[in-house]
PDB file of C-alpha atoms in Angstrom:
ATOM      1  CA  UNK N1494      24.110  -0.606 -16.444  1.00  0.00           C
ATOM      2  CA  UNK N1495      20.959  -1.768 -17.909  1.00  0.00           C
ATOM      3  CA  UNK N1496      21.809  -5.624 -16.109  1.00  0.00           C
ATOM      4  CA  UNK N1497      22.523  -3.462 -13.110  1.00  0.00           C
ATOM      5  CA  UNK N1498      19.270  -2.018 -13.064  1.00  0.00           C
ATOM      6  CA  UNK N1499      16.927  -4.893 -13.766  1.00  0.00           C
ATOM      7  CA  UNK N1500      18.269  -6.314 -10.973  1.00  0.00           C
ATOM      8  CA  UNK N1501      18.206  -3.680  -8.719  1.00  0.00           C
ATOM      9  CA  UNK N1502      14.670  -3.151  -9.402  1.00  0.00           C
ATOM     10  CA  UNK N1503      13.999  -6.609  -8.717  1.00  0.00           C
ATOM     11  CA  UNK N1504      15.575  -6.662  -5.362  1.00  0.00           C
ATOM     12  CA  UNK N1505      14.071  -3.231  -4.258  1.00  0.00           C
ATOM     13  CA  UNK N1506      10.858  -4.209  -4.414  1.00  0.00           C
ATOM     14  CA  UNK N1507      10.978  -7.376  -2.954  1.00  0.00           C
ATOM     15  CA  UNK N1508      12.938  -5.256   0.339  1.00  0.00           C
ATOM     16  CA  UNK N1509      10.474  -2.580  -0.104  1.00  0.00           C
ATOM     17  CA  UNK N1510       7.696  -4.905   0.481  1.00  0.00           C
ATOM     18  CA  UNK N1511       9.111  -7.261   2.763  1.00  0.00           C
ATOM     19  CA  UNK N1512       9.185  -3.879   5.153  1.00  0.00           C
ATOM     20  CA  UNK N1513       5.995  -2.722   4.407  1.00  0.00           C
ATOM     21  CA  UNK N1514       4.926  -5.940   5.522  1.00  0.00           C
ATOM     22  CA  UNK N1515       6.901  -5.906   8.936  1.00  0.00           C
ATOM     23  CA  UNK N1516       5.195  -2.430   9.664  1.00  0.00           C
ATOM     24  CA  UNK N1517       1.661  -3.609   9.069  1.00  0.00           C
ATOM     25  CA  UNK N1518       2.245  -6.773  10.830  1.00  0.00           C
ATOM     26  CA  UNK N1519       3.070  -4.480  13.693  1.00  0.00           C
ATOM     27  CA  UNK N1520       0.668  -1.595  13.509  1.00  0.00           C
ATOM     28  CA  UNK N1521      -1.600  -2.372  15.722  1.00  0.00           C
ATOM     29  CA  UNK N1522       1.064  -3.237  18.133  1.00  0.00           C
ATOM     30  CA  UNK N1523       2.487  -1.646  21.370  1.00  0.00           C
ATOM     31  CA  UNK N1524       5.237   0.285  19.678  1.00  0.00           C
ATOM     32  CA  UNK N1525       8.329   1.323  21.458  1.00  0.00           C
ATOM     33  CA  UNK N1526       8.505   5.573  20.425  1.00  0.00           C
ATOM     34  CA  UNK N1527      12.003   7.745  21.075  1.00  0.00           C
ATOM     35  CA  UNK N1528      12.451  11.217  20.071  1.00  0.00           C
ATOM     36  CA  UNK N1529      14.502  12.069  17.383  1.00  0.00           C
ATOM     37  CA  UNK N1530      16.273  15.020  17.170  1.00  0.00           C
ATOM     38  CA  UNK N1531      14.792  18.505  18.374  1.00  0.00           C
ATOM     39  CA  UNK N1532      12.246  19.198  15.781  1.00  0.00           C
ATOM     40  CA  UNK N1533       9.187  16.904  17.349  1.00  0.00           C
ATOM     41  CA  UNK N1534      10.142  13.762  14.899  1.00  0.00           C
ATOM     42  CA  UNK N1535      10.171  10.664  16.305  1.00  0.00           C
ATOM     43  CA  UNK N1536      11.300   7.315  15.334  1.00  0.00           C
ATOM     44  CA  UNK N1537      10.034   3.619  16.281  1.00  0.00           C
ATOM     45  CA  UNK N1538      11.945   0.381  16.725  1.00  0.00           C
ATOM     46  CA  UNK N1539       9.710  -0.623  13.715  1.00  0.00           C
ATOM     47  CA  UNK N1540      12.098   1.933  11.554  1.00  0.00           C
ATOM     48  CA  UNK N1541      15.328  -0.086  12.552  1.00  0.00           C
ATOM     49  CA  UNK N1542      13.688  -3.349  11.979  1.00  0.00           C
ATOM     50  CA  UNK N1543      12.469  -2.588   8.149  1.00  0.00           C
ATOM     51  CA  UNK N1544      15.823  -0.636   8.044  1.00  0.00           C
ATOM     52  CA  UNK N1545      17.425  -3.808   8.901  1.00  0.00           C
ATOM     53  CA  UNK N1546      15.230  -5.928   6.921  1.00  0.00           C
ATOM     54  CA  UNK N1547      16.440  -3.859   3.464  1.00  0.00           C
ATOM     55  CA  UNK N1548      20.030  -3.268   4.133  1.00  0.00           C
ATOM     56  CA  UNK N1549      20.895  -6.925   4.877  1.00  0.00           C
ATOM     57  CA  UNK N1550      18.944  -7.202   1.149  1.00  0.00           C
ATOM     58  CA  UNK N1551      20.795  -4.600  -0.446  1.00  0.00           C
ATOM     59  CA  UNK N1552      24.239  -5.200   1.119  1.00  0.00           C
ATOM     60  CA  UNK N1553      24.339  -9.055  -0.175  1.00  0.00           C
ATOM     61  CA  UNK N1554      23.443  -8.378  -3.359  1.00  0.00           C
ATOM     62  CA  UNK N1555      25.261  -4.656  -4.426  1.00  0.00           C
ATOM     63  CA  UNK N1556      28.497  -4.797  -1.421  1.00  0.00           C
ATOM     64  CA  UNK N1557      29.940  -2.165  -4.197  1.00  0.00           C
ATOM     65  CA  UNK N1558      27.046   0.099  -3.721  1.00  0.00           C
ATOM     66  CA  UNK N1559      27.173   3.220  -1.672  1.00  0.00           C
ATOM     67  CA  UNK N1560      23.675   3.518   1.064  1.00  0.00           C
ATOM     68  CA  UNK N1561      22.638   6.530   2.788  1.00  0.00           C
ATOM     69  CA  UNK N1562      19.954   5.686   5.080  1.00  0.00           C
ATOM     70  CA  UNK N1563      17.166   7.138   6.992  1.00  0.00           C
ATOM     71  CA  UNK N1564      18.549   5.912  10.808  1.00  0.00           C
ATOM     72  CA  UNK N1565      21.619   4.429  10.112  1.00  0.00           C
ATOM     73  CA  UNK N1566      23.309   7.093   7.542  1.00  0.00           C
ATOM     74  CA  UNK N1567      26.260   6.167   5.348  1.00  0.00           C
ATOM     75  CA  UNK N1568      27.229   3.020   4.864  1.00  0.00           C
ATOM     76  CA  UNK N1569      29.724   1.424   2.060  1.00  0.00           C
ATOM     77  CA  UNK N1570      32.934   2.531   0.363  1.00  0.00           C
ATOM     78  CA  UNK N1571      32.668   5.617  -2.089  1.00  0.00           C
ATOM     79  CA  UNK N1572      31.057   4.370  -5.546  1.00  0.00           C
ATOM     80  CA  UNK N1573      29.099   5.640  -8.788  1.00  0.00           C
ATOM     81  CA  UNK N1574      25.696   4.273  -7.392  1.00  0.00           C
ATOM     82  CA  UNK N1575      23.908   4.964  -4.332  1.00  0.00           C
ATOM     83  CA  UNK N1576      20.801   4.154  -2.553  1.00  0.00           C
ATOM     84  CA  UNK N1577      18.762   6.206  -0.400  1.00  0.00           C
ATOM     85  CA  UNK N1578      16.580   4.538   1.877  1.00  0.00           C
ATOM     86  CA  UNK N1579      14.006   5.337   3.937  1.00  0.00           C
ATOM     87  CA  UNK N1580      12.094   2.414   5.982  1.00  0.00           C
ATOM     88  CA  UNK N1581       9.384   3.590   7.562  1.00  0.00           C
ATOM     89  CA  UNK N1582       8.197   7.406   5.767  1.00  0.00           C
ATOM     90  CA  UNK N1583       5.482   8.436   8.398  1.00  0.00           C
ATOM     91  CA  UNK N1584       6.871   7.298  11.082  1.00  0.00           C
ATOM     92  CA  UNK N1585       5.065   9.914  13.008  1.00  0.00           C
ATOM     93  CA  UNK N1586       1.505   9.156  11.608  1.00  0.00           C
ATOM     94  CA  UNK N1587       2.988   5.243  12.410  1.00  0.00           C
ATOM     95  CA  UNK N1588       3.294   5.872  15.763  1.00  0.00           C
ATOM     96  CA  UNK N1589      -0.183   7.841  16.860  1.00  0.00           C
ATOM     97  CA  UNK N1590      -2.035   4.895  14.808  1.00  0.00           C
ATOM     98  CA  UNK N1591      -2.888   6.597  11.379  1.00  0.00           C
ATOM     99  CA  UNK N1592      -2.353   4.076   8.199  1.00  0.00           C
ATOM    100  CA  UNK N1593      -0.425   6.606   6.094  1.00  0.00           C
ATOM    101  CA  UNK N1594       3.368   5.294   6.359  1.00  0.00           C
ATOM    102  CA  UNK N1595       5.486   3.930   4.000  1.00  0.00           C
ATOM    103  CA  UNK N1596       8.865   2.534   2.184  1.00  0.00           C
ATOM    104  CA  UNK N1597      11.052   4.458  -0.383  1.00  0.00           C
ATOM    105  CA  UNK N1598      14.397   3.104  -1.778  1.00  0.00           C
ATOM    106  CA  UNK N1599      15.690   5.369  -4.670  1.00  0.00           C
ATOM    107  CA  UNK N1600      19.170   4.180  -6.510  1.00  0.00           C
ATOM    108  CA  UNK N1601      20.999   7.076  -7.781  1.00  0.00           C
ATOM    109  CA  UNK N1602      23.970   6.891 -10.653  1.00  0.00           C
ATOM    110  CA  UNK N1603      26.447   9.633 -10.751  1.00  0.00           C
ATOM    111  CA  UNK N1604      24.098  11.961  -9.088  1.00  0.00           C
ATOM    112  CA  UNK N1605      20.733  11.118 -11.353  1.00  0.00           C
ATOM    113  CA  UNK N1606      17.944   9.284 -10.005  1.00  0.00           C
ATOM    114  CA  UNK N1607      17.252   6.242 -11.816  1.00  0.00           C
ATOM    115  CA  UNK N1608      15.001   3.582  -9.653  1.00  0.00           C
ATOM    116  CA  UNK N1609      12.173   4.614  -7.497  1.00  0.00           C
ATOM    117  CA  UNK N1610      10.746   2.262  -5.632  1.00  0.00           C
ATOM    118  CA  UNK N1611       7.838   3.044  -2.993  1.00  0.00           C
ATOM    119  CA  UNK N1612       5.508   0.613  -0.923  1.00  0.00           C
ATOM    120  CA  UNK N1613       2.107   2.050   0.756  1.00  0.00           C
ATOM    121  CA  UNK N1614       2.838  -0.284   3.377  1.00  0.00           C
ATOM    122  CA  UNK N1615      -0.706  -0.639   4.634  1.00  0.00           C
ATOM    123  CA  UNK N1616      -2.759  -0.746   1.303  1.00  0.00           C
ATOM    124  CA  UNK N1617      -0.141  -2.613   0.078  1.00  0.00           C
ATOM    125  CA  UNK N1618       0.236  -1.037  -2.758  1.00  0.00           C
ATOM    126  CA  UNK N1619       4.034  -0.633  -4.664  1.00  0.00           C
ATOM    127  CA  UNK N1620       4.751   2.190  -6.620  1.00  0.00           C
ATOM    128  CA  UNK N1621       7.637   1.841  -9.327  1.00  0.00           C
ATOM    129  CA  UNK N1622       9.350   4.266 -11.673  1.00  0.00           C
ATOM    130  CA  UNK N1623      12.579   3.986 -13.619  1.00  0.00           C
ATOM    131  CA  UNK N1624      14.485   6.846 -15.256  1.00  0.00           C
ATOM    132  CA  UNK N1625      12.773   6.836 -18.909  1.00  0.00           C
ATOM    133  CA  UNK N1626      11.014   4.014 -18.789  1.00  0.00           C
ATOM    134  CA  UNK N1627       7.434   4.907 -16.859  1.00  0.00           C
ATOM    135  CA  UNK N1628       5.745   4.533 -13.641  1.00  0.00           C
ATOM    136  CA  UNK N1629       3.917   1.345 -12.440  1.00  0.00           C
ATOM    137  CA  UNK N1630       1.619   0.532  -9.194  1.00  0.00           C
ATOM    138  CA  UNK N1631       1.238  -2.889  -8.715  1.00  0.00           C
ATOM    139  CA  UNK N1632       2.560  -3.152 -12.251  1.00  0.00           C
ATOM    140  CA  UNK N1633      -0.051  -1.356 -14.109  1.00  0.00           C
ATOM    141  CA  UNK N1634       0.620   1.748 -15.960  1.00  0.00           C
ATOM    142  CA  UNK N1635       0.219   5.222 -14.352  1.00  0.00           C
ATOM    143  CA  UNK N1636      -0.352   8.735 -15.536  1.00  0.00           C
ATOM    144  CA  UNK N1637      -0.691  12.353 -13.716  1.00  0.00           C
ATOM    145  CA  UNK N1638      -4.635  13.062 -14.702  1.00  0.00           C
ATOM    146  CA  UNK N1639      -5.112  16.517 -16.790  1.00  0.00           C
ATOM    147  CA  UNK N1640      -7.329  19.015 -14.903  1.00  0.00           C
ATOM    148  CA  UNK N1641     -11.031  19.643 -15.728  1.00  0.00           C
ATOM    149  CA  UNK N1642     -12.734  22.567 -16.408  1.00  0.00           C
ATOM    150  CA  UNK N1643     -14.336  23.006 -13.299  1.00  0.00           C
ATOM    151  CA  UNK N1644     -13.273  23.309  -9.124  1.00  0.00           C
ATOM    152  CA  UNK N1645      -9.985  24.709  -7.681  1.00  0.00           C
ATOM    153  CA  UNK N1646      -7.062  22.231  -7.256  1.00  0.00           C
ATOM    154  CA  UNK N1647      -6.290  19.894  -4.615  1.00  0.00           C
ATOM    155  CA  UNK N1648      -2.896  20.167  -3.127  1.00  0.00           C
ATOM    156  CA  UNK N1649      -0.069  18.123  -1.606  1.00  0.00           C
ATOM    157  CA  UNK N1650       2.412  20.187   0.827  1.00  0.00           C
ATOM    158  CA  UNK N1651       5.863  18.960   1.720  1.00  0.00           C
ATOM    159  CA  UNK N1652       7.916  21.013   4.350  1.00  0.00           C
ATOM    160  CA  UNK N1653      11.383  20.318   5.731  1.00  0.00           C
ATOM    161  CA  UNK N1654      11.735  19.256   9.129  1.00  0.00           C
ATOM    162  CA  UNK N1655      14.518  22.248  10.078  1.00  0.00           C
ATOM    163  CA  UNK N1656      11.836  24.672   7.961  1.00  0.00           C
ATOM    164  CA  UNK N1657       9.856  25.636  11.202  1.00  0.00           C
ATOM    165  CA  UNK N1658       6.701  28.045  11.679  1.00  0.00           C
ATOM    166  CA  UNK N1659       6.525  30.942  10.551  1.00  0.00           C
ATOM    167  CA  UNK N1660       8.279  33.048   8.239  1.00  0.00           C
ATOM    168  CA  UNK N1661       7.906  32.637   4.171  1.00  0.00           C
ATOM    169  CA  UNK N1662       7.156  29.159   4.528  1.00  0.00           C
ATOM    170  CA  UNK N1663       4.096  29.533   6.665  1.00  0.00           C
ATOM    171  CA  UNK N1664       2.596  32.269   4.389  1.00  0.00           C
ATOM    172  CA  UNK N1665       3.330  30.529   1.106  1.00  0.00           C
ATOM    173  CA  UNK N1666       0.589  27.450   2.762  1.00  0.00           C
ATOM    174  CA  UNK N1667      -1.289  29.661   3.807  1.00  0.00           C
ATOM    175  CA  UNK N1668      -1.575  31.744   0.436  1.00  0.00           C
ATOM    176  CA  UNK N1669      -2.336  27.822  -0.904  1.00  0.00           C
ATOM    177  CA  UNK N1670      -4.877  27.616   1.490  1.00  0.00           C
ATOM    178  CA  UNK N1671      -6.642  30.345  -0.094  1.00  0.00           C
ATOM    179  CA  UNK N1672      -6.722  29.615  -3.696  1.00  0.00           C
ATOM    180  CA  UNK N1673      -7.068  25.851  -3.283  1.00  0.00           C
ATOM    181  CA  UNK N1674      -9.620  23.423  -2.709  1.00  0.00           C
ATOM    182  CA  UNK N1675      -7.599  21.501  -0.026  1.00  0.00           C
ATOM    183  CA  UNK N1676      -3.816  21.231   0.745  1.00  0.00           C
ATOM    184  CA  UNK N1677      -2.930  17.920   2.095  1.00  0.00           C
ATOM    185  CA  UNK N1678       0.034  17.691   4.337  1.00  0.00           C
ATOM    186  CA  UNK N1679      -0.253  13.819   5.352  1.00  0.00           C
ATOM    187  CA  UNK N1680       4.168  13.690   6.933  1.00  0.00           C
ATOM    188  CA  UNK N1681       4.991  11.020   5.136  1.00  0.00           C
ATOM    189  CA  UNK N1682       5.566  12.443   0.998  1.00  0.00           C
ATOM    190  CA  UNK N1683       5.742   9.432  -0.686  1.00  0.00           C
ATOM    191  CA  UNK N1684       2.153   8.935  -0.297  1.00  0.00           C
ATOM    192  CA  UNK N1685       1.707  12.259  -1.650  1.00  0.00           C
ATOM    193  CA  UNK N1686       3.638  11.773  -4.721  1.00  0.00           C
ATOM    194  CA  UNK N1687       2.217   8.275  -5.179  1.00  0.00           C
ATOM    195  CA  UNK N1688      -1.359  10.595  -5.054  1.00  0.00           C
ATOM    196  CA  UNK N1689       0.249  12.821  -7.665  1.00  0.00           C
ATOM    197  CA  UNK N1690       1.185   9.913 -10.079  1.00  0.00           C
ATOM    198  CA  UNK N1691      -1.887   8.133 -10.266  1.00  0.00           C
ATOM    199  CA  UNK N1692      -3.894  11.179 -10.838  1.00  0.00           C
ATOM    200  CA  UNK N1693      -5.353  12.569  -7.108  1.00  0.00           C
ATOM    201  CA  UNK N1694      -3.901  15.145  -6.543  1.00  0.00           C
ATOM    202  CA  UNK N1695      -3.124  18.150  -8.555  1.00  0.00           C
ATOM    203  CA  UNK N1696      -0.021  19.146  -7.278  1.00  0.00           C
ATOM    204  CA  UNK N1697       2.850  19.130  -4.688  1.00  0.00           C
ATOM    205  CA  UNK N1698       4.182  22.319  -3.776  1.00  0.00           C
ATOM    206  CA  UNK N1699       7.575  21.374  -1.597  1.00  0.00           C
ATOM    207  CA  UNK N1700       9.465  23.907   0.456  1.00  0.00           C
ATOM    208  CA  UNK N1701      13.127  23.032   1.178  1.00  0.00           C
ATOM    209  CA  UNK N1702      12.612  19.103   2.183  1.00  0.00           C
ATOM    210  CA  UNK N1703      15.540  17.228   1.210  1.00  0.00           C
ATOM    211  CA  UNK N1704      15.720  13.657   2.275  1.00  0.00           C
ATOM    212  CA  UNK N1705      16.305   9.731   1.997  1.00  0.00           C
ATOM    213  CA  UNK N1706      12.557   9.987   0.697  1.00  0.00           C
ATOM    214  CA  UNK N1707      12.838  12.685  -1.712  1.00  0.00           C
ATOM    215  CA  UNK N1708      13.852  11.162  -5.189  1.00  0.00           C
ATOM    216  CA  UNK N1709      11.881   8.151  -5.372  1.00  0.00           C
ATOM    217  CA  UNK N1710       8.871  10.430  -5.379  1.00  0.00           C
ATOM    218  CA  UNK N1711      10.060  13.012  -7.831  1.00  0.00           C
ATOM    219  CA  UNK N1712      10.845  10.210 -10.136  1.00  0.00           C
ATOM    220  CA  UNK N1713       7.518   8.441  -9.923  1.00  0.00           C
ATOM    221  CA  UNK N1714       6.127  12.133 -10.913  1.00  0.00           C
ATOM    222  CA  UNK N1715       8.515  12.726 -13.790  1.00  0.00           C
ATOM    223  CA  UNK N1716       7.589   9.284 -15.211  1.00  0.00           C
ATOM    224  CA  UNK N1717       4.045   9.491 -14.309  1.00  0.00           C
ATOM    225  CA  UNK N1718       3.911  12.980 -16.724  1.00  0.00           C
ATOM    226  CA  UNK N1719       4.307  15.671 -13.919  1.00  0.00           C
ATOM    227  CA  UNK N1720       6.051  18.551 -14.655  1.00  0.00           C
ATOM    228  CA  UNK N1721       8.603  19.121 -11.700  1.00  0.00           C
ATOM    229  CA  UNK N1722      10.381  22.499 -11.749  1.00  0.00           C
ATOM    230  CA  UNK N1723      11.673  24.871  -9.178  1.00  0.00           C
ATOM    231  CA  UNK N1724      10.342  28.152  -8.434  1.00  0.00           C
ATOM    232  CA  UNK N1725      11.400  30.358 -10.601  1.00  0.00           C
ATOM    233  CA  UNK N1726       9.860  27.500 -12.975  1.00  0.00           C
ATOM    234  CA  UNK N1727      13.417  25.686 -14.255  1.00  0.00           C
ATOM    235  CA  UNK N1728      12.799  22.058 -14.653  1.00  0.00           C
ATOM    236  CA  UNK N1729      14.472  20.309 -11.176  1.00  0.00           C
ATOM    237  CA  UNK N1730      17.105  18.158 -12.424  1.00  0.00           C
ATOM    238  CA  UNK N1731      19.507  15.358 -10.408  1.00  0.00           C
ATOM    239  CA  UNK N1732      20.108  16.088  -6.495  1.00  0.00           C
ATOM    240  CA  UNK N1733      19.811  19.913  -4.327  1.00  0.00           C
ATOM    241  CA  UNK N1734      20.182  19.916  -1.212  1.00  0.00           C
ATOM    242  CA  UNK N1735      17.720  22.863  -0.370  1.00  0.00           C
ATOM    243  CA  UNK N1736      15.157  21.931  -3.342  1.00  0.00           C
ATOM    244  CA  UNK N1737      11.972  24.410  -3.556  1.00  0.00           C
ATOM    245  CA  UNK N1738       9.764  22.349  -6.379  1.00  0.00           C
ATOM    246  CA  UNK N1739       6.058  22.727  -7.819  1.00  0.00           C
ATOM    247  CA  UNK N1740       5.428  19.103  -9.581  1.00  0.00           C
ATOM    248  CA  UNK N1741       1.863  18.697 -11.207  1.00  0.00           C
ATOM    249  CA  UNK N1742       0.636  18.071 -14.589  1.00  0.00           C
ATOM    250  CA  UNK N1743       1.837  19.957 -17.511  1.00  0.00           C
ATOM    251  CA  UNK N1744      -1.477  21.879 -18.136  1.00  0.00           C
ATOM    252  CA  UNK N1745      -1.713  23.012 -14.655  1.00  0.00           C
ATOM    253  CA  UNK N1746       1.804  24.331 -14.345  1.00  0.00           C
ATOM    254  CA  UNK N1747       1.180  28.034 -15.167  1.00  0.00           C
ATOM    255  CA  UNK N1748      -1.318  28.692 -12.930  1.00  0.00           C
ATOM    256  CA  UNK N1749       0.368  26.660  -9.851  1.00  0.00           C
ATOM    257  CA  UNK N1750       3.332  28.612 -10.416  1.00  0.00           C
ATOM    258  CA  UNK N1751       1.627  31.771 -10.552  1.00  0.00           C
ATOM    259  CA  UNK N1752       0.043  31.040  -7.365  1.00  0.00           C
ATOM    260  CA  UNK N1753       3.113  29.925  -5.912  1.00  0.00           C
ATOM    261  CA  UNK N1754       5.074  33.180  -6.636  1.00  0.00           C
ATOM    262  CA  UNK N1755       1.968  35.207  -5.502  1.00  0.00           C
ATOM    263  CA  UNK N1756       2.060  33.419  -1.799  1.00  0.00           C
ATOM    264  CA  UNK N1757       6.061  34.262  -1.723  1.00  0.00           C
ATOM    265  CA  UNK N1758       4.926  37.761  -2.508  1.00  0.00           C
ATOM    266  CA  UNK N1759       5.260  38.482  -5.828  1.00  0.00           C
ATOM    267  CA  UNK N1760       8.262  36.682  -6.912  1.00  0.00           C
ATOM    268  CA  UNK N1761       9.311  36.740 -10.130  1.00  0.00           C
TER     269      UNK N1761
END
């Protein structure tokens, strides 16, 4: 396993940033938009390009490895490894011309995250984190900051695309609104998690968003320091397909909890 996994890290982020590249090359492009499903999401012909660009990388070197991808879904025979890949996370802030977008490839073994790999495609910047081992950008060590003594936290907020407006969801970021400094919801959550593990943000609160860019994040936050539990504050473990998580550093974890359960009206 351990052979498996050097390599695997090796050729993840040489796919990761061979697509961040392709985006940025193209950002300032005409870019060909379609609509993608009935939510408002949207996806570019930039996505299948990087997509492309990392599969054809992945496929020649692990053809026993099981993919689920962002555009393409499922691809390979069944197996006791799988990668999740998203190519382009933010496509939407891609395609309106705002530089938050990125890469995330995350290999999973028999249903635990154990490689994260994410590229800020336009700062260049490439995020790695493996399963007990730490988290790197640009291969320097990174840690989840403990808070100070003074000011109100600063917030990340992740939402599922089927979550909608409205309803407990809405009232939960709004109740974070209110007892925050600022709650950041940028669409594309690697970014936000990458903010998390190098110590800006104070937190993600995530509400039922389960996706090819999930667990690349989470494990950058676990390895980083975070502490990533659900709500009713058990420590978030392998793969859910409706996960509810508050990730932030241990010292802060009472009170983000407490404010959590307050906004979902008093849940205990």
């Amino acid at each position: 396993m351990d052979e498996t996994l050097r390599i695997a890290r090796e050729v993840a982020c040489e796919a990761a940033a061979a697509a961040g590249k392709l985006a940025k090359e193209h950002f300032d492009r005409d870019k060909e938009v379609m609509a993608k499903g009935n939510q408002g999401d949207l996806v570019t012909a930039i996505d299948h390009l990087a997509e492309k660009e990392i599969l054809n990388r992945l496929q020649e070197r692990f053809p026993e490895h099981r993919i689920r991808s962002e555009e393409s879904g499922w691809s390979g025979a069944e197996s006791d490894w799988l990668w999740l890949v998203d190519p382009l996370d933010g496509t939407n802030n891609y395609a309106i011309g705002l530089p938050a977008y990125g890469v995330s490839l995350t290999l999973i073994y028999r249903g635990e995250p154990r490689l994260g790999v994410i590229c800020d495609s336009h700062l260049e910047n490439l995020y790695v984190a493996e399963q007990g081992k730490g988290a790197w950008c640009n291969g320097l060590p990174i840690r989840v900051k403990a808070s100070s003594a003074a000011g109100r936290m600063t917030l990340g907020w992740i939402q599922g695309h089927d979550v909608g407006k409205g309803g407990q969801a809405t009232s939960l970021k709004h109740h974070l609104d209110a007892h925050s400094k600022r709650v950041l919801s940028l669409w594309a959550p690697t970014l936000l998690w990458s903010m998390l593990a190098r110590g800006d943000l104070d937190g993600i609160v995530l509400y039922n968003s389960e996706g090819e860019d999930l667990y690349s994040g989470l494990l950058l936050a676990k390895e980083a320091g975070a502490a990533v539990v659900d709500f009713d504050g058990r420590p978030f473990e392998g793969l859910n397909p409706e996960p509810y998580i508050v990730a932030c550093p241990p010292d802060r974890l009472e009170g983000l909890l407490s404010i959590v359960r307050a906004g979902l009206g008093g849940r205990e």
